[in-house]
Coordinates of C-alpha atoms in Angstrom, one line a residue:
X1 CA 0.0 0.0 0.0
X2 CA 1.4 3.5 -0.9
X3 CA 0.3 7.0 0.5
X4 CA 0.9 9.9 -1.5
X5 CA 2.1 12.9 0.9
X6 CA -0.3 16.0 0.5
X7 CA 1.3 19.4 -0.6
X8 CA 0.1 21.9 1.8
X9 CA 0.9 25.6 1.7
X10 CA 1.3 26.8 5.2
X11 CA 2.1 30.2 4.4
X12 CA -1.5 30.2 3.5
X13 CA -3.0 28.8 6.2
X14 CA -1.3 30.8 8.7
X15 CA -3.8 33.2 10.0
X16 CA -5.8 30.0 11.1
X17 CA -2.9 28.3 12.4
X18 CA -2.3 31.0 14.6
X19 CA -5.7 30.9 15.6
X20 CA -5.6 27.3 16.1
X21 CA -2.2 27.9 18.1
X22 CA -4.0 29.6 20.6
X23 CA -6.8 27.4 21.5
X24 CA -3.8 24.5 21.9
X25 CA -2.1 26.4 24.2
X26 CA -5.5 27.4 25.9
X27 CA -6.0 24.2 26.6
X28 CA -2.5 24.3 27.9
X29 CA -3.2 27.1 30.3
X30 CA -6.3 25.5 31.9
X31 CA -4.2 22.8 33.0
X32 CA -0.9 24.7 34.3
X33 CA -1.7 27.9 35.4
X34 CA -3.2 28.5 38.7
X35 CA -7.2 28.9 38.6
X36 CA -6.8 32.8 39.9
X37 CA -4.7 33.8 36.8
X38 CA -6.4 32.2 34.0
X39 CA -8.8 34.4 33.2
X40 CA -6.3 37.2 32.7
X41 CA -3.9 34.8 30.6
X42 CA -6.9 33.1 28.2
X43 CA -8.2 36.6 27.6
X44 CA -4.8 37.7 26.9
X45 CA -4.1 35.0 24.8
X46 CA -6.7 35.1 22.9
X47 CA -6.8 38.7 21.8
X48 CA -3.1 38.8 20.7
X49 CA -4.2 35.7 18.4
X50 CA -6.7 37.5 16.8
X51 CA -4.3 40.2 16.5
X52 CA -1.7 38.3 15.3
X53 CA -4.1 36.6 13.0
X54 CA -4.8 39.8 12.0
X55 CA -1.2 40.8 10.7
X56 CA -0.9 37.3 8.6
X57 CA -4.3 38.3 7.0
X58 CA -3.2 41.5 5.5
X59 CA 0.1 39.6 4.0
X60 CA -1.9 37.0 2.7
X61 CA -4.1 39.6 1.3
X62 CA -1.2 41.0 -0.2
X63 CA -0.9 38.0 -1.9
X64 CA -3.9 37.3 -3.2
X65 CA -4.6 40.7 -4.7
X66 CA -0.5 41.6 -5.7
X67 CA -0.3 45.3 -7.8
X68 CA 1.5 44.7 -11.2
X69 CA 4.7 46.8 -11.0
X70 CA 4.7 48.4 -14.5
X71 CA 0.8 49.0 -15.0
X72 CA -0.2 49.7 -11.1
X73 CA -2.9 47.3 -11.7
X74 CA -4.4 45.3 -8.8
X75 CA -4.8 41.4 -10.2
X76 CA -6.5 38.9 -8.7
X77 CA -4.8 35.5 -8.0
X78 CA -5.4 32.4 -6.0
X79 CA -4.4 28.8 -5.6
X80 CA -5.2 25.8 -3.7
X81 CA -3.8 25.3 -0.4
X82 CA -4.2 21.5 0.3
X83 CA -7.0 19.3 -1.2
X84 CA -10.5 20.9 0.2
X85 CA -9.1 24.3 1.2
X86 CA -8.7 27.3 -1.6
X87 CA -7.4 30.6 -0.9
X88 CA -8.5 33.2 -3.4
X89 CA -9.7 36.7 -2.9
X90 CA -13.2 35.6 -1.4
X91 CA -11.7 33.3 1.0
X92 CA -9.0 36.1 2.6
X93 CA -11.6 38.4 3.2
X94 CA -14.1 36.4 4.7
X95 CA -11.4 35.3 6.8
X96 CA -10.6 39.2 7.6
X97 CA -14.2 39.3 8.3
X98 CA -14.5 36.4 10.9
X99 CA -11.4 38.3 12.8
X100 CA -13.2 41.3 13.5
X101 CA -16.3 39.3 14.8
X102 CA -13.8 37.1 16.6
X103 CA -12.0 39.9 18.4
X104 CA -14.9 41.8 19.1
X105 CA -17.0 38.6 20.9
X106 CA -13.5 37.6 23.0
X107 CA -13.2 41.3 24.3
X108 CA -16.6 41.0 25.3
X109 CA -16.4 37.1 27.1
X110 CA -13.5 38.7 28.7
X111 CA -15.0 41.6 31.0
X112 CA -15.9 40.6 34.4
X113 CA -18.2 43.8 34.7
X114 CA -17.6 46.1 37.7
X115 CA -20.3 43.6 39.2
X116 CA -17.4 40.9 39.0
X117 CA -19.0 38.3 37.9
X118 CA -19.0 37.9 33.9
X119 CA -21.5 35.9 31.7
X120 CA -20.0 31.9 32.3
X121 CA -20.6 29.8 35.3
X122 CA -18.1 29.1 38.1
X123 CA -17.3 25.9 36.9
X124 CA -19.7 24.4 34.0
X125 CA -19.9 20.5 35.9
X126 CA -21.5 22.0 39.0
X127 CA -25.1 21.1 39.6
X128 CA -27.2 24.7 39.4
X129 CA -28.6 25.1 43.0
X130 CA -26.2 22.5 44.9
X131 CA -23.3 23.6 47.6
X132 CA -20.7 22.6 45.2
X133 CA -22.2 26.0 43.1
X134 CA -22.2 27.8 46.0
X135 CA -18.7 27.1 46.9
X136 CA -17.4 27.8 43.2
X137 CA -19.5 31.2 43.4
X138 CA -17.9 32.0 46.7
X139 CA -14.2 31.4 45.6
X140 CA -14.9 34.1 42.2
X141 CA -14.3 31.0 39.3
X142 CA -15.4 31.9 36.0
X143 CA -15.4 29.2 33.5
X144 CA -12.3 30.1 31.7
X145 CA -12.0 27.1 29.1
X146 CA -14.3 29.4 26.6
X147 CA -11.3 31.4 25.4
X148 CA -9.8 27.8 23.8
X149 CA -13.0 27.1 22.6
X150 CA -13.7 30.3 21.1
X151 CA -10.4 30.2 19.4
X152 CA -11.2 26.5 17.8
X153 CA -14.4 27.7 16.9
X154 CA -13.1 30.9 15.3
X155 CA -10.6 29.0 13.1
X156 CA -13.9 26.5 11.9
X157 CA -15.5 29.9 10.7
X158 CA -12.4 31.2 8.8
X159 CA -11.7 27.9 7.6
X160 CA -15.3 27.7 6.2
X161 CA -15.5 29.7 3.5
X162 CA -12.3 28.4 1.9
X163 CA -13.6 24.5 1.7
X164 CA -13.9 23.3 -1.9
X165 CA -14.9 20.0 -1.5
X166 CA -17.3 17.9 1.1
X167 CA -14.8 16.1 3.5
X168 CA -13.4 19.4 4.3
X169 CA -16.9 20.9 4.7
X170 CA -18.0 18.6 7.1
X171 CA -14.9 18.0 9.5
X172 CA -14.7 22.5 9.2
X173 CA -18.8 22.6 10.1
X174 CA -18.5 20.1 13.2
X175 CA -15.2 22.0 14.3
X176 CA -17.3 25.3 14.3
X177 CA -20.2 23.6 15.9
X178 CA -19.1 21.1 18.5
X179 CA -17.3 24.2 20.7
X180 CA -20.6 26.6 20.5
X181 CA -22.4 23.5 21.8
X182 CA -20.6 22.8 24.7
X183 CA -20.6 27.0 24.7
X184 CA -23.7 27.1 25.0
X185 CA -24.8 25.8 28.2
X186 CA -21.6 28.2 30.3
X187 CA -24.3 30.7 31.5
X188 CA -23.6 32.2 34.9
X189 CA -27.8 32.9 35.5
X190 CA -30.5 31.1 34.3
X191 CA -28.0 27.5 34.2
X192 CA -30.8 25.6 33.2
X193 CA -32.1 27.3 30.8
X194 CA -28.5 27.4 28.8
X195 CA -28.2 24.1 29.4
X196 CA -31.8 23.1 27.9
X197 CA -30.5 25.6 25.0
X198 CA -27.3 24.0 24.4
X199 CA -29.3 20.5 24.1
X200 CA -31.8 21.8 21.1
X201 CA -28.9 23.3 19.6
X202 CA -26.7 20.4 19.9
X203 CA -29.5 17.9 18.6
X204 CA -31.0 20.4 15.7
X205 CA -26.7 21.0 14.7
X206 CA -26.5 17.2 14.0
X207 CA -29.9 16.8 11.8
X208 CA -28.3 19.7 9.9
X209 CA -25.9 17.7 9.6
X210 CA -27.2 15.2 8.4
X211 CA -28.9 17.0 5.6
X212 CA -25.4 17.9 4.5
X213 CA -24.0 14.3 4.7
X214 CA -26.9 12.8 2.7
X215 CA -26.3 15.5 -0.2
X216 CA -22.9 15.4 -0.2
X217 CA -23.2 11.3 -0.8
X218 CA -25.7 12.1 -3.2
X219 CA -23.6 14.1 -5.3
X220 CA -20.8 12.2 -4.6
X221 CA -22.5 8.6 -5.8
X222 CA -23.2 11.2 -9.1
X223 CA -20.0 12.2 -9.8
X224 CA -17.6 10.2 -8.3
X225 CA -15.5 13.0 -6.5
X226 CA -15.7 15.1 -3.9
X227 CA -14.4 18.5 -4.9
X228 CA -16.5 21.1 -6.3
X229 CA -14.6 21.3 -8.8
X230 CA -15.4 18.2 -10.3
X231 CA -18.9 17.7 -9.1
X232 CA -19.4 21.0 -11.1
X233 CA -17.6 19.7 -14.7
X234 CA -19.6 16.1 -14.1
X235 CA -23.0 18.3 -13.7
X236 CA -22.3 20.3 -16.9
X237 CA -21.6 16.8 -18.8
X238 CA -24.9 15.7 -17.3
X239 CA -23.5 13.5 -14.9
X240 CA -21.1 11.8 -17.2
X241 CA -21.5 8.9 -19.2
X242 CA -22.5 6.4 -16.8
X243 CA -25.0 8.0 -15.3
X244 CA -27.4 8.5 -17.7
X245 CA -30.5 10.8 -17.0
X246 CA -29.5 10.9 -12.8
X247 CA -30.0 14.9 -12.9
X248 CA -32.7 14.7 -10.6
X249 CA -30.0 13.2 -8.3
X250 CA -27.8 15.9 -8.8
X251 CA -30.8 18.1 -7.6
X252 CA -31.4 16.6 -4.7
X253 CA -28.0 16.4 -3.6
X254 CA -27.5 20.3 -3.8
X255 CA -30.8 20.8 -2.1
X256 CA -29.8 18.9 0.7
X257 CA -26.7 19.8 1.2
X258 CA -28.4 23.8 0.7
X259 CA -30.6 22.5 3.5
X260 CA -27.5 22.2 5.8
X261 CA -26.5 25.2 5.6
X262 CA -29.3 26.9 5.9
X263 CA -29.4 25.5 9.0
X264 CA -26.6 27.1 10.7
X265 CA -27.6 30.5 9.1
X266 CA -31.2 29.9 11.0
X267 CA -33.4 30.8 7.8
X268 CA -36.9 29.6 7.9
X269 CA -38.3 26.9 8.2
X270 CA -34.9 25.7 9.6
X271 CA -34.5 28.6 12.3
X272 CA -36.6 27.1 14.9
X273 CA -33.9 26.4 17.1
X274 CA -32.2 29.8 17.2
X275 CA -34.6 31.8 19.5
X276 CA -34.4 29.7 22.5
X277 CA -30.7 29.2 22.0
X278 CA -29.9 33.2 21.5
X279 CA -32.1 33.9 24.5
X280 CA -30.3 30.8 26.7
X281 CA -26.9 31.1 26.0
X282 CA -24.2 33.2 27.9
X283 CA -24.9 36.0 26.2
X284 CA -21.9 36.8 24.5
X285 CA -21.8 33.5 23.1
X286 CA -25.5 34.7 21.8
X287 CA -23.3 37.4 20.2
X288 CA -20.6 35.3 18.6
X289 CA -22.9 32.5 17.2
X290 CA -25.3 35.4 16.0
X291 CA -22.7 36.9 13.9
X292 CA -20.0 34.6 13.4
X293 CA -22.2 31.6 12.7
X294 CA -24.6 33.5 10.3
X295 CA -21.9 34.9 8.5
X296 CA -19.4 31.9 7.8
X297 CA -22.5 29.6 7.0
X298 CA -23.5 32.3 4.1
X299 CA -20.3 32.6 2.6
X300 CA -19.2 28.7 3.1
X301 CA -22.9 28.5 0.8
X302 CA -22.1 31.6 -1.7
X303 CA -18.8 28.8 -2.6
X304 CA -20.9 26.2 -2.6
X305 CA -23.9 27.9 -4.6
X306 CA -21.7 29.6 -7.2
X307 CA -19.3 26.8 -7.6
X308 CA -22.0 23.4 -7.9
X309 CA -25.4 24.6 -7.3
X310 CA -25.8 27.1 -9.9
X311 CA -25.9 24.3 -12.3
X312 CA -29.3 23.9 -10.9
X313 CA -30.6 27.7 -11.0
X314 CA -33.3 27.6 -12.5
X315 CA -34.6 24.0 -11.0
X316 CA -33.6 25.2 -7.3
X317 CA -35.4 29.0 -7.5
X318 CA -38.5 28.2 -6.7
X319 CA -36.4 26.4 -3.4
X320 CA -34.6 29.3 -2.5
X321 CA -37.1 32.1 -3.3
X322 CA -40.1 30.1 -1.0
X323 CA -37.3 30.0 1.6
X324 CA -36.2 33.5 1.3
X325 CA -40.1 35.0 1.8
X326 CA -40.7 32.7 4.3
X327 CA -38.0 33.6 6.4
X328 CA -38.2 37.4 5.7
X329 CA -42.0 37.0 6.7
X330 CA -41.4 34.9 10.1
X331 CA -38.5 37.2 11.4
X332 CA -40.3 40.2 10.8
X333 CA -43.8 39.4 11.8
X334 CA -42.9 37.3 15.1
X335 CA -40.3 39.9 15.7
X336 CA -42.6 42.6 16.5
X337 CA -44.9 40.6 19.3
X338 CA -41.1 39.7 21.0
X339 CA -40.9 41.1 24.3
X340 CA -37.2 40.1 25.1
X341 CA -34.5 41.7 23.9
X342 CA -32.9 38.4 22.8
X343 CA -35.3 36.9 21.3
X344 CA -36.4 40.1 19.1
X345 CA -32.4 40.2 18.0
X346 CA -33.1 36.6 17.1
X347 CA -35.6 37.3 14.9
X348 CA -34.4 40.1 13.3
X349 CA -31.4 38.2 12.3
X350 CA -33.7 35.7 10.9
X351 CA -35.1 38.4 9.0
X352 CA -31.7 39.5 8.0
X353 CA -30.9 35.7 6.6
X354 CA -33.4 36.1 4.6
X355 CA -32.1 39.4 3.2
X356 CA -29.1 37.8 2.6
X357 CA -30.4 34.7 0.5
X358 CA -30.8 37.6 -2.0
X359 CA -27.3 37.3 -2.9
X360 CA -27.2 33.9 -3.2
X361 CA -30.5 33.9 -5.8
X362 CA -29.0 36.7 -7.4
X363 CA -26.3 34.5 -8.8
X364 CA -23.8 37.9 -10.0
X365 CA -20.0 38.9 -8.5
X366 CA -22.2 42.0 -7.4
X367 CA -23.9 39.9 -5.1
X368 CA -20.6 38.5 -3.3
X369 CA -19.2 41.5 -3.0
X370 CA -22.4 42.8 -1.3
X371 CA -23.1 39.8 1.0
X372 CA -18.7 40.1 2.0
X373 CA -20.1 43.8 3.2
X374 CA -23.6 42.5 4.9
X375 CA -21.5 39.9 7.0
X376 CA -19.3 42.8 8.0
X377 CA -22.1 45.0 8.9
X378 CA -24.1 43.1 10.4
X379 CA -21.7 41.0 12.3
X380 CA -20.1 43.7 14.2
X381 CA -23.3 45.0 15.0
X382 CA -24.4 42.0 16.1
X383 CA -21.7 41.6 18.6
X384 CA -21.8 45.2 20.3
X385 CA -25.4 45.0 20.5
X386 CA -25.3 42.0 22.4
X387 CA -22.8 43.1 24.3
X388 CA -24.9 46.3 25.8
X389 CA -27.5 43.4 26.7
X390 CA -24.5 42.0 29.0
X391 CA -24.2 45.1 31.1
X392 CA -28.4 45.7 31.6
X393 CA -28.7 43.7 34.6
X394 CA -32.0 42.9 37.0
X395 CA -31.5 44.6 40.2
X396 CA -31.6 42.6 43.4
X397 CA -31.8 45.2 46.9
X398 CA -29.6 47.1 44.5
X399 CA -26.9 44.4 43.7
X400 CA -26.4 43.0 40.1
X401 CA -28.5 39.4 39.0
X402 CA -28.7 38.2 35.2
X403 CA -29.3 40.3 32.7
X404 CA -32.7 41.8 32.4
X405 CA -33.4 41.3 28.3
X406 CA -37.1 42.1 29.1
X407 CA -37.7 44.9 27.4
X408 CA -39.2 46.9 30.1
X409 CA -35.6 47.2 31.4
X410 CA -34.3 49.5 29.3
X411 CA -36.7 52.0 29.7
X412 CA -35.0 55.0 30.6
X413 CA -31.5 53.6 29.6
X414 CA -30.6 56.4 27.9
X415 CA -30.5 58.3 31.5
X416 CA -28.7 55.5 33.5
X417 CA -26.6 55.5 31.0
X418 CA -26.6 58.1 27.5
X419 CA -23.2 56.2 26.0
X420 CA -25.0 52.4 26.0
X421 CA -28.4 53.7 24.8
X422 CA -26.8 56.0 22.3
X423 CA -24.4 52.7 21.0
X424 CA -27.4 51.0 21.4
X425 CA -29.5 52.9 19.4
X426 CA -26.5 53.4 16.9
X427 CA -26.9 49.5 16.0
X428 CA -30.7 49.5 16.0
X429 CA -30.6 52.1 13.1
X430 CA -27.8 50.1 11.5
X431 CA -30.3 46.8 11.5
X432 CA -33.2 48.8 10.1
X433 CA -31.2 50.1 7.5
X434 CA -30.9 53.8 8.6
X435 CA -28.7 56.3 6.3
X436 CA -25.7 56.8 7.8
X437 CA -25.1 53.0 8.9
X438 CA -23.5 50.3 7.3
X439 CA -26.5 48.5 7.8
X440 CA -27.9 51.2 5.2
X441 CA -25.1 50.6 2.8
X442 CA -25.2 47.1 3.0
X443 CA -28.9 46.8 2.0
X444 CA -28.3 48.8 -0.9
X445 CA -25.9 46.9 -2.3
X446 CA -27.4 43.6 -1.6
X447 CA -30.5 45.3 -3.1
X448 CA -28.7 46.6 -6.6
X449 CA -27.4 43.0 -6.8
X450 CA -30.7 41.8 -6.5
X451 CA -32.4 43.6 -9.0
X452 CA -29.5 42.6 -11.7
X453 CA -29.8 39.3 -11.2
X454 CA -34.0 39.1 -11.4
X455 CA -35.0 38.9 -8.1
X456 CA -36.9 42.8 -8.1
X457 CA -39.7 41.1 -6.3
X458 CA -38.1 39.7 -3.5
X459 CA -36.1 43.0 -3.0
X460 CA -39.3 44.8 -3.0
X461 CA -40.7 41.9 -0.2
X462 CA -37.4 42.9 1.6
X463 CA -37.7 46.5 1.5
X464 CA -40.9 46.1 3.2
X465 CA -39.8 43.7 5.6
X466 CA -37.4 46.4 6.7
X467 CA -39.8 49.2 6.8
X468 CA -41.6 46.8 9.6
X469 CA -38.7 45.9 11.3
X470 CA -37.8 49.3 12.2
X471 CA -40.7 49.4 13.8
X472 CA -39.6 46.8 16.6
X473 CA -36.1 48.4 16.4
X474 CA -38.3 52.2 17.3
X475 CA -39.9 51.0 19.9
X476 CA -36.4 50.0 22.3
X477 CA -35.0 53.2 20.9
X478 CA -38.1 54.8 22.7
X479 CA -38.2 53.4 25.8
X480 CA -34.5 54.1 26.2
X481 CA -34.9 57.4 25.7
X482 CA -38.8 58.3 26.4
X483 CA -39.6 56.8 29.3
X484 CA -38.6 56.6 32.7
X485 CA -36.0 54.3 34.5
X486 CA -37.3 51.7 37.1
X487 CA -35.0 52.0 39.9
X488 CA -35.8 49.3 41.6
X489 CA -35.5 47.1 39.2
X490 CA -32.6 47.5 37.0
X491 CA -29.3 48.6 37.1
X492 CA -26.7 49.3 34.7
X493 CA -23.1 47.8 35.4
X494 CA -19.7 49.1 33.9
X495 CA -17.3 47.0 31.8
X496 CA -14.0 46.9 33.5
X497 CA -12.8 48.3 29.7
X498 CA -13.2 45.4 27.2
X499 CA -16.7 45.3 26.7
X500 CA -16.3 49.0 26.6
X501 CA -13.8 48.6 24.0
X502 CA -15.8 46.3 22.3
X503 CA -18.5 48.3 21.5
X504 CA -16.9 51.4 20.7
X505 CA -15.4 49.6 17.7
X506 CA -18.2 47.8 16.8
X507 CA -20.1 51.4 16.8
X508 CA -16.8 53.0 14.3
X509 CA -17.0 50.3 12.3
X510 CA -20.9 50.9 11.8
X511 CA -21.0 54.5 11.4
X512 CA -17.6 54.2 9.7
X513 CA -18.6 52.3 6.9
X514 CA -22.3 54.3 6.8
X515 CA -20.2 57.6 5.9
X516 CA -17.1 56.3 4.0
X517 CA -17.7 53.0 2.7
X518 CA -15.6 53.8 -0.8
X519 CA -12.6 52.5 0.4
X520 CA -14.2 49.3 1.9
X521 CA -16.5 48.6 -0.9
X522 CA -13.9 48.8 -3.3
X523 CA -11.9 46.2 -1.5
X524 CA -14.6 43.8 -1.2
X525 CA -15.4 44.1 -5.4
X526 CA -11.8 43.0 -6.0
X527 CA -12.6 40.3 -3.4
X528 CA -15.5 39.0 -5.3
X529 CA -13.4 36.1 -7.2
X530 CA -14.0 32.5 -6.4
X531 CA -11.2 30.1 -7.5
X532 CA -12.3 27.1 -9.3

């Protein structure tokens, strides 16, 4: 028996090697370093990761989009890393994407709060209620083993996008999922309720799963190969010689493995488990899986789509475009009877799923480009507005509890506290698709793509959606700032300065990009290149 040794171009793969680095030695640190330094050293860790990360992405991005010395000209190149993983234009900067969600979420897992407490239980094993809590509680522990899976987590979403074939796009989707399950069910407050959240999402994660699996067979028992690539030729031939008149098999397998992913990006009717995770889940793990998830899961699919399943266009629009209105129409009309915080952001990110299936039906490098800019917008976003939900707390004889995501509790908000209601309300406008915000300039160009390539009615279905939406988005902004505060029965802690730092880049990023997104949008057209 011989083995043939795979090439592998580690240069490439270096920003999630890094990444990948640090969640090793995470792991490392939870079993040598005493119990009262960890948190400092995992949160330290971890950030300089994602900053180090950070610096590897712009080389590789350098790479993938050199200048031409005698014309100035910027061309876009690519190549294949190892068998299943591509690097190209598309691939860098949805990795550059997933590194500003990243850093943003672990700045925010990191702040204890000047309650001292932070989101995640003293120790995840303890029984919620027994002594064994109690003592943990008493002694300060935070569960600190987040950080490491974070990071592995965090190299599964940069990883994602990059996959060109269904081994890789399996192993990458369980090593995004299996650390948000265990995630999950970390909540300091309500333990039972993460825990029942972690459960749903642990046992809806592997039926998506499954739906993936029994494509990629499918299309594999079709084609006899596992990379895109050649599932893609095979389809054009019509499935090759020996398989004569199997397209319906073809068919099915993309749907399925469309079905998958949709999944993970919560779009209807396969979103029913993401309310009751966002609203159990330590928060900013709601924030992280919110953004992070969302966006990797749509880009992992614009590869797939534009690569394999766009030989099936026209059989797989009536798919797409019933799953696209439905889920526009679920996140906007249960989103407005919501009456936690959590929930409601759940919902309008299912809305905003649905928004963003507009890129995949609209089938044009317009649309890549657009939905590159929509995972950036909406993801850091995302994150700070989850992580003004951390620092609302219910009030207890004045002393901080969980959070209080009713939202009753931030009423008067912008008195208790005119910086987290005006960031608040800063992100709210960016979701509605306000002037000003990237969440404006995002829609627009999702929109424009959407027109181009023939999907004017499901834009205008959109457009309304959003007009609706800010209505639910309105009505926090006005109890924040038109109605009075209940003393008794909230109160506002500070961050101890990451949180803080948190949100005030995730509120530059979104006026930022609102006022002056030239530079950024042109970056992300030259992105929009997929390599075969």
């Amino acid at each position: 028996m011989s083995f043939t040794v795979p090439t592998i171009e580690w240069a490439g793969l270096a920003p999630v090697l890094i990444i990948l680095g640090a969640g090793v030695l995470g792991v490392l640190v939870e079993a040598l370093v005493p119990r009262a330094g960890r948190l400092y050293t995992q949160a330290v860790l971890s950030a300089l990761a994602v900053l180090g990360a950070g610096a590897a992405f712009v080389m590789r991005w350098a790479q993938v989009l050199p200048q031409d010395a005698s014309t100035g000209q910027v061309v876009p190149s690519g190549s294949v890393l190892t068998p299943g993983i591509s690097e190209d234009p598309f691939g860098v900067a949805a990795q550059g994407i997933m590194l500003v969600i990243g850093l943003l979420s672990v700045l925010i897992m990191a702040d204890r709060t000047t309650a001292g407490d932070g989101a995640f239980a003293a120790q995840a094993a303890d029984r919620p209620g027994s002594a064994e809590e109690s003592e943990s509680l008493h002694h300060g522990w935070t569960t600190t083993e987040v950080f490491p899976l974070t990071m592995f987590s965090l190299a599964g979403m940069m990883l994602f996008p990059m996959v060109n074939d269904f081994i890789a796009l399996f192993v990458v989707l369980e090593l995004i999922s299996l650390p948000l399950y265990i995630m999950a069910a970390t909540a300091r407050h309500r333990r039972l309720l993460s825990q029942e959240s972690a459960l749903k999402y642990f046992v809806l994660g592997a039926f998506a799963s499954a739906f993936l699996l029994l494509g990629s067979a499918l299309l594999y028992g079709l084609s006899g190969s596992v990379s895109y690539t050649s599932i893609a030729t095979r389809l054009a031939a019509g499935g090759g010689a020996d398989v004569i008149d199997m397209d319906w098999l073809g068919l099915a397998g993309v749907a399925l493995v469309t079905v998958g992913l949709l999944f993970k990006t919560a779009a209807a009717p396969f979103h029913a488990w993401s309310p009751d995770v966002y609203q159990g889940a330590p928060t900013p793990v709601t924030g992280f899986m919110a953004a992070g998830v969302k966006a990797t899961a749509f880009l992992a699919l614009v590869r797939f789509y534009y690569m394999v399943g766009g030989s099936f266009g026209w059989d797989m629009a009536p798919f797409l475009w019933t799953v696209a209105i439905l889920t526009i129409a679920v996140g906007t009309v249960v989103g407005v009877v919501q009456s936690d915080v959590k929930r409601m952001l759940a919902y309008s990110a299912i809305a905003h799923a649905g928004y963003m299936l507009i890129g995949i039906i609209a089938f044009n490098g317009l649309a890549i480009s657009a939905l590159l800019l929509y995972a950036l917008a909406y993801g850091a976003a995302t994150v700070g507005a989850f992580g003004v939900v951390t620092l609302v707390r219910a009030s207890h004889a004045g002393a901080a509890g969980a959070e209080a995501t009713d939202l009753e509790s931030f009423a008067g908000l912008g008195r208790r506290s005119p910086w987290l209601a005006g960031a608040m309300t800063v992100f709210l406008l960016s979701f509605a698709g306000v002037p000003l915000t990237a969440g404006f300039i995002a829609k627009f160009e999702l929109f424009i793509a959407g027109v181009g390539g023939g999907a004017l009615w499901l834009v205008i279905a959109a457009v309304v959606s959003s007009a609706i939406t800010a209505f639910f988005y309105m009505r926090l902004v006005v109890l924040m700032f038109f109605r009075d505060p209940q003393e008794d029965r909230v109160v506002v802690v500070g961050s101890m300065g990451p949180s803080g730092a948190a949100i005030t880049v995730a509120v530059f990023i979104t006026v930022v990009l609102g006022v002056l997104p030239q530079a950024v949008l042109t970056l992300l057209g030259r992105a929009a290149m997929l390599l075969p």
